[in-house]
Every structure is written in C-alpha cells, then in structure tokens.
Coordinates of C-alpha atoms and ligand atoms in Angstrom, one line a residue:
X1 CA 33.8 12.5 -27.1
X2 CA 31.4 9.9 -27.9
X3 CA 29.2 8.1 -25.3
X4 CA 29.6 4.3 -25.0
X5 CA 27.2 1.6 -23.8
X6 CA 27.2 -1.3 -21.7
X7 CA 23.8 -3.1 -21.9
X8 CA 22.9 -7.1 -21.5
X9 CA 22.7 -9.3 -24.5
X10 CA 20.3 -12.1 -22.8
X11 CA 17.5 -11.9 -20.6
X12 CA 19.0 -10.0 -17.5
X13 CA 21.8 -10.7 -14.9
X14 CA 24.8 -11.1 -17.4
X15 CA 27.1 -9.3 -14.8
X16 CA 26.6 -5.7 -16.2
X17 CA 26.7 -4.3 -12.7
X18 CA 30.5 -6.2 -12.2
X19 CA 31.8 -4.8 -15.4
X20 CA 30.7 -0.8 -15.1
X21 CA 32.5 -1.1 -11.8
X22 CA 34.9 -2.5 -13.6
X23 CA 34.8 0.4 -15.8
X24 CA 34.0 2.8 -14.7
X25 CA 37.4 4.3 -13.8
X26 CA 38.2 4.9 -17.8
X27 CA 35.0 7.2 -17.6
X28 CA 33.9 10.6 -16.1
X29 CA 30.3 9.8 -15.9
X30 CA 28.5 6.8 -15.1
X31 CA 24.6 7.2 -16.6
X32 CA 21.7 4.5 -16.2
X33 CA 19.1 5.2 -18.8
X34 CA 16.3 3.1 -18.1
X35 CA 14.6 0.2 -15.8
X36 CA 14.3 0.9 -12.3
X37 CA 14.4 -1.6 -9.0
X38 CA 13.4 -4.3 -10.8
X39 CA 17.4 -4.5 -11.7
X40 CA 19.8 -6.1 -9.3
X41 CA 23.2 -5.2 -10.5
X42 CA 26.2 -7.2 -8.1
X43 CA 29.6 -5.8 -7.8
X44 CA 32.1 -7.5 -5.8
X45 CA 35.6 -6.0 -4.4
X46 CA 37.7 -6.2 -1.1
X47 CA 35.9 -8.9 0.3
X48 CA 32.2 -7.3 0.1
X49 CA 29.3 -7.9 -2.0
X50 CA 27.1 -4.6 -2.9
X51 CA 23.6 -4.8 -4.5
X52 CA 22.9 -2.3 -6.9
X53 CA 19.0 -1.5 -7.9
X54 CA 18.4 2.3 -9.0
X55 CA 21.7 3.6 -8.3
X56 CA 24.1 3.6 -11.4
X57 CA 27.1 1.1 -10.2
X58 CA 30.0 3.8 -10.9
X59 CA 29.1 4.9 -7.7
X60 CA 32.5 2.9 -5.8
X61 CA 35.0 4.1 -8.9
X62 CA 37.9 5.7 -7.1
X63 CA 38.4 9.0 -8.7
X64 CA 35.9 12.1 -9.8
X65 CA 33.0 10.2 -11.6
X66 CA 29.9 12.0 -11.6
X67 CA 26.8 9.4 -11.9
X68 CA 23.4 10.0 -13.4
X69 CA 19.9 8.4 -13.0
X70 CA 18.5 9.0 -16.6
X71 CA 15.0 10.5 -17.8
X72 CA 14.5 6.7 -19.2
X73 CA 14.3 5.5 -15.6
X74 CA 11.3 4.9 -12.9
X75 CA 12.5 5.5 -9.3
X76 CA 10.6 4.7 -6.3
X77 CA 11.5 6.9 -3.7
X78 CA 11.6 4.1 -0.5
X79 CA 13.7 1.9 -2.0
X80 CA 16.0 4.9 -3.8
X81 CA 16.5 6.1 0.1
X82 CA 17.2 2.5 1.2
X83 CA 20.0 1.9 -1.7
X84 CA 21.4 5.3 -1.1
X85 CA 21.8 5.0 3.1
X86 CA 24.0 1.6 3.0
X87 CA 25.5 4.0 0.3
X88 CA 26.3 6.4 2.3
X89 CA 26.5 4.2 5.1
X90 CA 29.9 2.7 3.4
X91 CA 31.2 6.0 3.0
X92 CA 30.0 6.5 -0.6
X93 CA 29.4 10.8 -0.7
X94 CA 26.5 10.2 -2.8
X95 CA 24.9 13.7 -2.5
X96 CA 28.1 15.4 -4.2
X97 CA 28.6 12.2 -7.1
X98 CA 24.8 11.8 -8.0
X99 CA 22.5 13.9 -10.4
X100 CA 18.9 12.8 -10.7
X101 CA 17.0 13.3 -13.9
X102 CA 13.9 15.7 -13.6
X103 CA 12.1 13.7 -16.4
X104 CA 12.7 9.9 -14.5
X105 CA 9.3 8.8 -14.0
X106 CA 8.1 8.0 -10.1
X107 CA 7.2 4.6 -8.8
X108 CA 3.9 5.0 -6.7
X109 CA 2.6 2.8 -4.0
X110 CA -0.2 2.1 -6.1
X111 CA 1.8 1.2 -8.8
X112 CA 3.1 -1.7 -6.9
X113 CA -0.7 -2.5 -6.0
X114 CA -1.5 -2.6 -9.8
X115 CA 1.6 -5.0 -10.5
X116 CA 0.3 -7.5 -8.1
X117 CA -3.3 -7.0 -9.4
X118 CA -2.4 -6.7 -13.1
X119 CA -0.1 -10.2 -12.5
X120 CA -3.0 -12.2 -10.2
X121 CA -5.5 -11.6 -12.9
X122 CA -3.5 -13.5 -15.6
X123 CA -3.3 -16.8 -13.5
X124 CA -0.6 -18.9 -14.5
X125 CA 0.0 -16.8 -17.6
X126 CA 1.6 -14.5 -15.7
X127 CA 4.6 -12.7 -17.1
X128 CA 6.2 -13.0 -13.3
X129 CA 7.3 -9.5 -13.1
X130 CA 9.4 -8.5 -9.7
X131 CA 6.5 -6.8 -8.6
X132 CA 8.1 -3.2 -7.8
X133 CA 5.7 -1.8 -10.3
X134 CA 7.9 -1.5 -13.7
X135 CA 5.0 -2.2 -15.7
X136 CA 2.1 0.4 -14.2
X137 CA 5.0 3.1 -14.4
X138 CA 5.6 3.0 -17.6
X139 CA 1.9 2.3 -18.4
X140 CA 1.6 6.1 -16.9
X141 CA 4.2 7.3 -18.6
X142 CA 3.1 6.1 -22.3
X143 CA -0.6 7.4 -21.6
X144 CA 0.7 10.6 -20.1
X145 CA -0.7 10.2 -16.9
X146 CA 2.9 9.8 -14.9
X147 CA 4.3 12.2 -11.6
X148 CA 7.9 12.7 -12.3
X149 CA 10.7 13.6 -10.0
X150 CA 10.8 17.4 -11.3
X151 CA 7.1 17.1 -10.2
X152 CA 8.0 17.1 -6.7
X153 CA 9.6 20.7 -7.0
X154 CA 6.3 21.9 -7.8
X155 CA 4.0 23.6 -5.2
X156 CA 0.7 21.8 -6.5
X157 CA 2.5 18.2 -6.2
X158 CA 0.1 17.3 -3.5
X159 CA -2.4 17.5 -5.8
X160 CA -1.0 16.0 -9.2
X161 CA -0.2 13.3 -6.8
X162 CA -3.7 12.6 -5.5
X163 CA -4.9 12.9 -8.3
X164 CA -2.9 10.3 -10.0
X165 CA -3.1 8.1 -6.7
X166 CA -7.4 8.1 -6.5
X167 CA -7.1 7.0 -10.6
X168 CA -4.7 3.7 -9.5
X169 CA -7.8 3.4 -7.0
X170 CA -10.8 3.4 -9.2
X171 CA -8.7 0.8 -11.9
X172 CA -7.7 -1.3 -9.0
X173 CA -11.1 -1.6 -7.8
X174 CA -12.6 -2.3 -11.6
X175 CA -10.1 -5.3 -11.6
X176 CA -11.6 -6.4 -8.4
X177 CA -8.5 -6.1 -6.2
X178 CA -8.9 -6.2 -2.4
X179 CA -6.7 -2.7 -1.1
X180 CA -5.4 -3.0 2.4
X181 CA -6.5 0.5 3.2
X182 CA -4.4 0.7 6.5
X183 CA -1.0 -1.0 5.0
X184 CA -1.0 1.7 2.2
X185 CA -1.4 4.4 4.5
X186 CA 1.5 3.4 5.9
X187 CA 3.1 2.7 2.5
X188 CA 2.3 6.2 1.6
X189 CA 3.5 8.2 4.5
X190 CA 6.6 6.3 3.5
X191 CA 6.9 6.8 0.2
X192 CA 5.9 10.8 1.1
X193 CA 8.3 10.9 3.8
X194 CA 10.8 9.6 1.3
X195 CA 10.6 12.8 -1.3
X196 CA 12.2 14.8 1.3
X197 CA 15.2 13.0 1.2
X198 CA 15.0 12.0 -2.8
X199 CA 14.5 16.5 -2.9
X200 CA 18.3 16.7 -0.8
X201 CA 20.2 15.4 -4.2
X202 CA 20.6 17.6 -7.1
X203 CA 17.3 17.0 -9.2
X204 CA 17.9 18.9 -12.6
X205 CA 17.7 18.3 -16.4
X206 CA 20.6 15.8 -17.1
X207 CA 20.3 15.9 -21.0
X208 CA 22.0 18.6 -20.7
X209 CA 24.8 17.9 -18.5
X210 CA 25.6 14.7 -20.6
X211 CA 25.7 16.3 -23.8
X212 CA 27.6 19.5 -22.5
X213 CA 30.0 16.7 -21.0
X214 CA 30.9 15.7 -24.4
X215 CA 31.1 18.7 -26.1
X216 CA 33.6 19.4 -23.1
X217 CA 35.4 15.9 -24.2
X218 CA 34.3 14.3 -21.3
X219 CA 33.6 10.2 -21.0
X220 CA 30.2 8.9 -20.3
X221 CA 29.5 5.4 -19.9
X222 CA 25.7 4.5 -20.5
X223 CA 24.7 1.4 -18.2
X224 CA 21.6 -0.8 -19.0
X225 CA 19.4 -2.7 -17.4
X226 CA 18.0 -5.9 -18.0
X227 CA 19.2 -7.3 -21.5
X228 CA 17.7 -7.4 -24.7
X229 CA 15.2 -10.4 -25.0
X230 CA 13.6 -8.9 -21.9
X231 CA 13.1 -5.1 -24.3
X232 CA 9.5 -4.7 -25.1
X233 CA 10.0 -3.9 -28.7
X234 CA 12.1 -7.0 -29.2
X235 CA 12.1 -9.5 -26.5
X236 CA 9.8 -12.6 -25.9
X237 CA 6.9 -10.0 -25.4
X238 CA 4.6 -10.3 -23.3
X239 CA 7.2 -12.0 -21.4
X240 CA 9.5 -8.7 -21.2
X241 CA 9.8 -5.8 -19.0
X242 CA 8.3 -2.0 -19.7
X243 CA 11.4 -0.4 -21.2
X244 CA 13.8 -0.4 -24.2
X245 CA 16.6 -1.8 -23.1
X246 CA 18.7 -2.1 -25.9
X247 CA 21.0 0.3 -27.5
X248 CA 18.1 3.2 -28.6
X249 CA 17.1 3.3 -25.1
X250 CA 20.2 5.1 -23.9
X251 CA 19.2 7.7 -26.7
X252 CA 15.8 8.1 -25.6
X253 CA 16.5 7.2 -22.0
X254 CA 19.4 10.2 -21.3
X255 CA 18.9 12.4 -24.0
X256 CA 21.7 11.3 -26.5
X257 CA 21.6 11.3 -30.4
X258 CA 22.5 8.8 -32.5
X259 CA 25.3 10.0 -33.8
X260 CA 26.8 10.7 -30.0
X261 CA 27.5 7.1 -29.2
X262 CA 30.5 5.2 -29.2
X263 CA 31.6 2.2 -28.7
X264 CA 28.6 -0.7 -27.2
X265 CA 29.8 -2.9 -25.1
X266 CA 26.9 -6.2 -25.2
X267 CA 27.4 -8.5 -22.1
X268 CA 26.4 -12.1 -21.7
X269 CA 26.9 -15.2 -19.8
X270 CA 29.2 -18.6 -21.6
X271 CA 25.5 -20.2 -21.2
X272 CA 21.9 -18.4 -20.4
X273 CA 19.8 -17.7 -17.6
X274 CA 16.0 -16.0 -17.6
X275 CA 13.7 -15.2 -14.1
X276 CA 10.4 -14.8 -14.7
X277 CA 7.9 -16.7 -17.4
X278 CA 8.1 -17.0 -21.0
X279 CA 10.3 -18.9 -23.5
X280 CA 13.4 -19.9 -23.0
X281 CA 14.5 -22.2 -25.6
X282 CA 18.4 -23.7 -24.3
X283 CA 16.2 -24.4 -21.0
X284 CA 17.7 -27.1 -19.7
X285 CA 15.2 -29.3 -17.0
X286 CA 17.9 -31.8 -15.6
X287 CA 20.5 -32.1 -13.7
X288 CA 22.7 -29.8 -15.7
X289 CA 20.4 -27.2 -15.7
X290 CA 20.5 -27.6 -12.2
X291 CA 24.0 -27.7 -11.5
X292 CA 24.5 -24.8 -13.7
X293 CA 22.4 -23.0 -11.0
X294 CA 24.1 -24.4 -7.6
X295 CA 27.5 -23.3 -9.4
X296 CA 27.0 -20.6 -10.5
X297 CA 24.7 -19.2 -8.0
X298 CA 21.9 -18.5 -9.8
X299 CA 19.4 -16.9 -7.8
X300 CA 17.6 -13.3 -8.6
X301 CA 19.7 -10.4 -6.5
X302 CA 16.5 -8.7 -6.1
X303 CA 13.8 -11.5 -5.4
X304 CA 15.9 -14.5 -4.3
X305 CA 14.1 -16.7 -7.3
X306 CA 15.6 -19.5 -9.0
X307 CA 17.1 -18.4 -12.2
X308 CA 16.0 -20.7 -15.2
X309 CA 19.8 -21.9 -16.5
X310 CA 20.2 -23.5 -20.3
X311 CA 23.3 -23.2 -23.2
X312 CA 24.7 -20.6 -24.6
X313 CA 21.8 -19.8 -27.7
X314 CA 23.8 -18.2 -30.8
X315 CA 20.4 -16.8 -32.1
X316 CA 19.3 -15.1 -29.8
X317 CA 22.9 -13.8 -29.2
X318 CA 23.3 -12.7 -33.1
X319 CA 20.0 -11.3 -32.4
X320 CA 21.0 -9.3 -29.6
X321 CA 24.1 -8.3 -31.3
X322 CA 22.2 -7.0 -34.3
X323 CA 19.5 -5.4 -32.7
X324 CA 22.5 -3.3 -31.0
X325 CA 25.2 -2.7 -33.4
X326 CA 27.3 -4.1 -30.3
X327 CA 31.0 -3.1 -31.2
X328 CA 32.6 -5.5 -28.4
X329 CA 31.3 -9.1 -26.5
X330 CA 32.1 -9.2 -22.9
X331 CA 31.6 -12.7 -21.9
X332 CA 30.7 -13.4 -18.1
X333 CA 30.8 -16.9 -16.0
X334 CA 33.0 -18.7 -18.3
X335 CA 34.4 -20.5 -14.7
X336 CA 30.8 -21.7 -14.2
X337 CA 31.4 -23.8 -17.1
X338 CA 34.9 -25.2 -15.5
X339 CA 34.0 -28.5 -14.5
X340 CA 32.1 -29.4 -17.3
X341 CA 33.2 -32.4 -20.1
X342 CA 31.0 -31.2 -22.8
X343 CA 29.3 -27.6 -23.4
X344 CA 26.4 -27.3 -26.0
X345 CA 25.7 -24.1 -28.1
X346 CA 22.8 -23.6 -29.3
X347 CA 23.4 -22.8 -33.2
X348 CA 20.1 -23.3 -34.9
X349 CA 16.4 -23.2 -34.4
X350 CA 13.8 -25.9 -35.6
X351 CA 10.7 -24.1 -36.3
X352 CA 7.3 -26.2 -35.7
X353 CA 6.6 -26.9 -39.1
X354 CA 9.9 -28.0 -39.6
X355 CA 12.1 -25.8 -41.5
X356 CA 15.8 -24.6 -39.9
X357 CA 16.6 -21.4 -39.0
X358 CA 19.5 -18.9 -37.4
X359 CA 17.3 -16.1 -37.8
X360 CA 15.7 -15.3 -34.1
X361 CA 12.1 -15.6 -35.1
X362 CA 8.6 -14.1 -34.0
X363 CA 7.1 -17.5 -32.9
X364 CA 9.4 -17.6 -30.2
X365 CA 8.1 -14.6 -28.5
X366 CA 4.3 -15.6 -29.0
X367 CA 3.9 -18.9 -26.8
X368 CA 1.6 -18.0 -24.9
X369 CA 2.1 -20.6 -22.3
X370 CA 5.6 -19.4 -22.0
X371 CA 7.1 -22.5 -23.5
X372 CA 9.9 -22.4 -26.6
X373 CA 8.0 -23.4 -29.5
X374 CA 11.0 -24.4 -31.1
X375 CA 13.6 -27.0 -31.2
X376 CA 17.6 -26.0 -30.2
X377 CA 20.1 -27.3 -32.5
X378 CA 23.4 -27.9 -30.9
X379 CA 27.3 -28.2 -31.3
X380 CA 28.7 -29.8 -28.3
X381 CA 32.5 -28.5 -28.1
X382 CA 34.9 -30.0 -25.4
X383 CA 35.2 -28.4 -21.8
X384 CA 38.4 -27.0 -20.6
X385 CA 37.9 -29.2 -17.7
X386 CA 40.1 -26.2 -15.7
X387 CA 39.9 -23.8 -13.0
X388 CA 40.5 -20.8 -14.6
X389 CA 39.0 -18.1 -11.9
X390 CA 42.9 -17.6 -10.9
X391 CA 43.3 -16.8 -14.3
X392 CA 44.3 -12.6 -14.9
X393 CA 45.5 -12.6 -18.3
X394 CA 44.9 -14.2 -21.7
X395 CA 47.8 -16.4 -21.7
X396 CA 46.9 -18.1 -18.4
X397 CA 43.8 -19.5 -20.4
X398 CA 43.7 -23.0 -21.4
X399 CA 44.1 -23.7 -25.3
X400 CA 40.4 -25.6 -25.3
X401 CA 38.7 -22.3 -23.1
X402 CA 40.4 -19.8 -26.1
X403 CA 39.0 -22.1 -28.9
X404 CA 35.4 -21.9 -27.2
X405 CA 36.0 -18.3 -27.6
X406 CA 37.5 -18.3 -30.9
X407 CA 34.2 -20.1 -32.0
X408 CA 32.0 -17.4 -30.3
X409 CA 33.5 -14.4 -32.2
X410 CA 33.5 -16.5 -35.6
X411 CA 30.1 -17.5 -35.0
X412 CA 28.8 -13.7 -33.9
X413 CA 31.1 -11.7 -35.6
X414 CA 32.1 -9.3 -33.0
X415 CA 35.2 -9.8 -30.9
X416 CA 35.2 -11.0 -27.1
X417 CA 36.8 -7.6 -25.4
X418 CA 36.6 -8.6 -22.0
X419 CA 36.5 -12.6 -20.1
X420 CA 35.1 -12.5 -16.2
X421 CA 36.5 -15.3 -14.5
X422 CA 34.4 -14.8 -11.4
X423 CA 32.8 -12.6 -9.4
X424 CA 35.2 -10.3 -7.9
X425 CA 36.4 -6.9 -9.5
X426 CA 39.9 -8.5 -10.3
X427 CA 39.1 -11.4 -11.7
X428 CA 38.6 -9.6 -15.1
X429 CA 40.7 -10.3 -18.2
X430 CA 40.8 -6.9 -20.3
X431 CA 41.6 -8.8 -24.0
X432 CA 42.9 -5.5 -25.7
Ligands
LIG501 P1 23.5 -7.8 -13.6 O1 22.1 -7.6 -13.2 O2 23.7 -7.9 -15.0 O3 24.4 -6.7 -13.0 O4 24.0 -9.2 -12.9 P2 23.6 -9.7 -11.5 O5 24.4 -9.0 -10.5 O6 22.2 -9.8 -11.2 O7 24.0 -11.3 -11.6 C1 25.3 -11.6 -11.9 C2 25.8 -12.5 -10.8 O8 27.0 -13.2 -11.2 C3 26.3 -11.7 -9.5 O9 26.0 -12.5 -8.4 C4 27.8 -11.6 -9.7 O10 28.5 -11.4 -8.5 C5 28.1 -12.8 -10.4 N1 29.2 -12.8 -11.3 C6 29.6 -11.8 -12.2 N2 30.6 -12.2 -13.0 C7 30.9 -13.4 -12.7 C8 31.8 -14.4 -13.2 O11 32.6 -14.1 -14.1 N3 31.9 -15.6 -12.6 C9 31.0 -15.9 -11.5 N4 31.1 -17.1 -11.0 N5 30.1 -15.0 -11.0 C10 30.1 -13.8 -11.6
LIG502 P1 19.0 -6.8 -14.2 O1 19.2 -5.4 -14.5 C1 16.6 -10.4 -14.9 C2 12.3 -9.8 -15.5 C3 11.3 -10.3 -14.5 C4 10.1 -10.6 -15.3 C5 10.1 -9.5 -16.4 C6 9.2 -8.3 -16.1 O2 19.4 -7.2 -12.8 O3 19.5 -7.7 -15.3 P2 9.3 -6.3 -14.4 O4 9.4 -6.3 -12.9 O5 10.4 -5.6 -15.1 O6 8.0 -5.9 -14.9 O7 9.4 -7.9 -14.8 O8 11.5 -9.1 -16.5 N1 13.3 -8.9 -15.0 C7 14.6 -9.2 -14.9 N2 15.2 -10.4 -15.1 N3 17.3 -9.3 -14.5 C8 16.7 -8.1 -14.4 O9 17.4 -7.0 -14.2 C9 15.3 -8.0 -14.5 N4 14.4 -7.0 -14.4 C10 13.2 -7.5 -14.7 O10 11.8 -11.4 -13.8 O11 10.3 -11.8 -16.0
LIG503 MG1 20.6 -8.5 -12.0

C-alpha cells in the first residue's frame, strides 16, 4: 500500500484535525509527522468538541487504528500528559492505540524560555509564535544539540539533559533575559515528573512499523500540521514556523520514501485565515473581515487569538498545490460564506513595480514589517445566499455554491474531493 497525506494548503487551521477524524476509519494508522503543541487540531462529534495538540486526531476512529507521533515531531512532555489524560479521561485506551517515535525531538522548559526571549527581543517584528517553544526545538535539533524521547531510556539522561538545560541558560542570559529561577524549578519537576508517564507508552522506532505496515498492505494516513505558507522552506519566512510542513515532511518526518506515498489530500478554507505576524495579502481590515471572524469563529484553538480573515487567494493556493503535488482539494467552511451577496477570489498579484503575476512570488515573504507588499486582484462571483450546513450530499448543494466550486478546480486544477459544511463529523460531503 501506499501512504496518503492530509496536510493544510494555507497558513494553519483549515480543519485538518475534522477531516482525519473524518478519515480515519478508511485507514489502519493514523501518523503525525511533524509540528508539535503549537497545532490545535478541532474535531467535533456527538455533541462534544475535542482539542487536539500532539496527539494524532485518529485517536476517536471506531475500529483498530494504531496512531503514531512521528520522528518529525517536538513533544513536550506536560502538555503530552495533559492531552493524553482528558484522553483517557473520555475513555480513549491510548496506551494500547499509540506508538511514540524514539527520534521525536523533546520540548524543554527552557525552550519555552528562549521562545519568549527570542520573540521579546524582535519588538514589534515579532514572528508571534505560540510560544510552546517550536522554534528553540528545532533550533536544537538542526545544530545537533536536541534530547529526544529515546533519550529518556538512557541511564545517563540526567545528565544529557543538564547539560542541554545549563546551555539554554548561558544563551538566555547573553540575550539578557530575566529567569524566574523559582517558577522553573517548578516547571522542571514538572516536566521531569512528566517522563515517567510519557516512559508508560510504547517508545520505539516507528520507521519501521510504518513501512513494515505497508509492505503488510496496511493503510497509513500521514496528518500535518500547520499548512504550507507557514513551512520554513516555502512560507512567508520569517513569518513561518520551524518545520516542513508540506508533502516532504511526512518523508522526512516518519521515515517514508518518495516513492511510498499515495494519494495527498491538501485542505483549505472557501476564504483564508493566518495567526501570528507576517503577510497576508487577501487581509481584509473591515467589517467583512470581521464578520468572516464572528461567523466563522475564528479564534486560535490553542492561544484564543484573533485569527486574521481575508478571500480565498488562488496564488498562494496553486502554490500550495504545486509545492505538494496535492492529488485532491478538500475545501472547509464553505457555510461561513452562506450569508454573503458577493465573494472575492483572489486571482492575481500586482507586484510593486507594477507588473501582474499568478506566480506566488519571493517579495511576498520578505516584508519585513509583515505587511503584503503586493496588490490582490480579484473576481467577485455571486454568493449562494443559502444555508447549506444541512446539506449531506452533492445534490443538496445550490447550483451558484457548485459553480464556486466548479471555478476553484478550473482555476487550480485539482478536483474538490471532499466539501465540510460545518463543524461537526457528519456534516461532510464525500464528492467521489
Ligand atoms: P486544524 O488546525 O487544521 O485542525 O483546524 P482548527 O481546528 O484549528 O480550526 C478549524 C475550526 O473550524 C475548528 O473550530 C473546527 O471545529 C471548525 N470547522 C471545521 N470545519 C468546519 C466547517 O466546515 N464549517 C465550520 N463552520 N466550521 C468548521
Ligand atoms: P494548526 O496545526 C495556525 C503560527 C503561529 C506563528 C507561527 C510560528 O492548528 O493548523 P510557532 O509557535 O510554530 O513557532 O509559531 O506559526 N502557527 C500556527 N498558525 N495554525 C497552527 O497549527 C499553527 N502553528 C503555528 O501563530 O505565526
Ligand atoms: Mg488549528
């Protein structure tokens, strides 16, 4: 069998955590290959709402799905133990459905210090990160300086740890940063106290359960985090997150070759939201943009921020799309849009100098004060003016909603697989 990927075509929050739920019965294994709490992945079914953070979000699938927390992620032990007791709290078995990859990178207390340090010293050119210490994880694991989960297994982990801990020390005091020596203490006993219970799951190299898994012709569905203009290589960088979060990073982030995936499934919202600085072009600053956000709820699941709301942006989308090899769209929040007369798409950009383009270019990543140096260029279709989150199959669509749609697929080239009509598991419209 081949592997297939679900990962987010925009800047985060398309609904990826909804749709592997959705999923994830048609799969044996549920993996998440990189990211860590910074995600906030919502599923919603029988009347209950359930965050998601490092956790892969197969975990509710009825049947005999074995999930996997990739090599590519960074886990921080506290809030791994916090997600997996309202787990197991809700009668999730997690001990017997979970495998946790040796090679997944460990979020220290001090990484979170440098976060807050690393984002105070830039000011108001701040990237805005979620401040669970993404950034200083990863920074560890490029220099090859990281403590990973197999790590704790080892008899002289008290010491790799120190050692790695008194380093964040020293940097955090060259940057000047104040330490509250008595609240990390108690951080640390915490996050010490919480190895013991991350040691109770099975810990082992999951490279090679996934790829024995489909040499046994076994499903695996790979789930992403964040979405593509938030990857480092090809987002708005600086404005991005530590991690590849596109398509190669579930290679690289479980242990998969090329040749081993499937189908990828590339999520994404009817218009766009982004939390956190940096360019945005489709930003909308009036009252659309803000009834986009009171309608469609957009708040970040893991810090409570506003979500920035604008159009649909076809660039970045074709972007996305390319930089993926997405085989199928799935497109989230279309009821959002209900109520609206018009709906803009962004088609085109207009660079600074002038000139037109459809091609997602490298100025739009570089603005330093985190404003889109480019101009949107819009269509404005008609709305459906409909309530379509009743709606459970294609036919109970109205004409106007299937020719927004039609004009996405043209435009992309990729067809529109699945339509969410709202939040809940069931109001989900499988297309094929
Ligand atoms: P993720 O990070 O990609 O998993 O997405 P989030 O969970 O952070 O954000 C998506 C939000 O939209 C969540 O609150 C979902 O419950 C909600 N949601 C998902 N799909 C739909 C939909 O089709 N319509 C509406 N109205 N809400 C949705
Ligand atoms: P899910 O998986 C939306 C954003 C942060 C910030 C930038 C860097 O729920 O879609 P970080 O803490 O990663 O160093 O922050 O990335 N960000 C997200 N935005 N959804 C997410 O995850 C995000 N994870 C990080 O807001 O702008
Ligand atoms: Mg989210």
């Amino acid at each position: 069998m081949k592997a297939d990927i679900l990962l987010g075509l925009q800047w985060g929050d398309e609904g990826k955590g909804k749709i592997v739920d959705v999923l994830a019965p048609d799969y044996d294994i549920v993996a998440r290959f990189q990211g860590g709490p910074n995600a906030g992945h919502t599923l919603e079914f029988d009347g209950h709402k359930h965050v998601l953070r490092s956790i892969p979000s197969g975990v509710f699938a009825k049947g005999a799905i074995t999930n996997v927390i990739g090599n590519g992620v960074v886990l921080d032990p506290v809030l791994f133990r916090k997600e997996a007791a309202e787990l197991e709290a809700d009668g999730v078995d997690l001990h017997s459905i979970l495998k946790i990859s040796k090679k997944a990178h460990l979020i220290m207390p001090t990484h979170r210090l440098l976060d807050a340090a690393g984002e105070a010293s830039m000011g108001s050119g701040k990237i805005g990160t979620t401040g669970k210490g993404i950034g200083p994880t990863y920074s560890d694991k490029i220099s090859r300086h990281g403590v990973r989960v197999g790590d704790i297994l080892a008899d002289d982990f008290d010491s790799m740890y120190a050692s790695a801990r008194d380093a964040h020390f020293r940097t955090l005091a060259n940057m000047g940063a104040e330490v509250d020596r008595a609240a990390f203490d108690k951080n640390e006993t915490e996050w010490l106290d919480a190895l013991e219970y991350l040691r109770s799951f099975e810990l082992s190299d999951t490279e090679h359960y996934i790829n024995r898994a489909l040499n046994d012709d076994l499903s695996v569905l790979c789930e992403g985090a964040q979405g593509t203009m938030l990857d480092i290589d090809f987002g708005s960088y600086p404005f991005v997150t530590s991690s590849n979060t596109v398509a190669a990073g579930a290679c690289t982030g479980l242990g998969l070759a090329p040749g081993r995936i499937g189908r990828v499934y590339g999520i994404f919202k009817a218009y766009c939201t982004r939390v956190g600085s940096g360019p945005f072009p489709t930003e909308l600053f009036d009252a659309t943009g803000e009834e986009i956000r009171s309608i469609g709820h957009e708040y970040g699941a893991v810090t409570g921020r506003e979500r920035r709301c604008g159009w649909l942006d076809l660039v970045a989308l074709r972007y996305a799309v390319m930089i993926n090899g997405a085989t199928n769209l799935i497109m989230m929040k279309s009821d959002v849009l209900d109520t609206f007369e018009h709906i803009k798409v962004c088609t085109a950009y207009r660079l600074p100098d002038g000139t037109v383009t459809d091609e997602f270019p490298f100025c739009v990543g570089r603005n330093a004060a985190g404003v889109a140096d480019v101009e949107p260029i819009y269509d404005t279709l008609p709305g459906w003016l409909t309530d379509i989150s009743a709606a459970r199959k294609e036919s109970e669509l109205p004409q106007t909603f299937r020719d927004y749609i039609r004009y996405i697929e043209e435009r992309v080239g990729v067809p529109v697989s699945i339509i969410s009509v709202g939040p809940d598991r069931e109001q989900t419209i499988i297309r094929e």
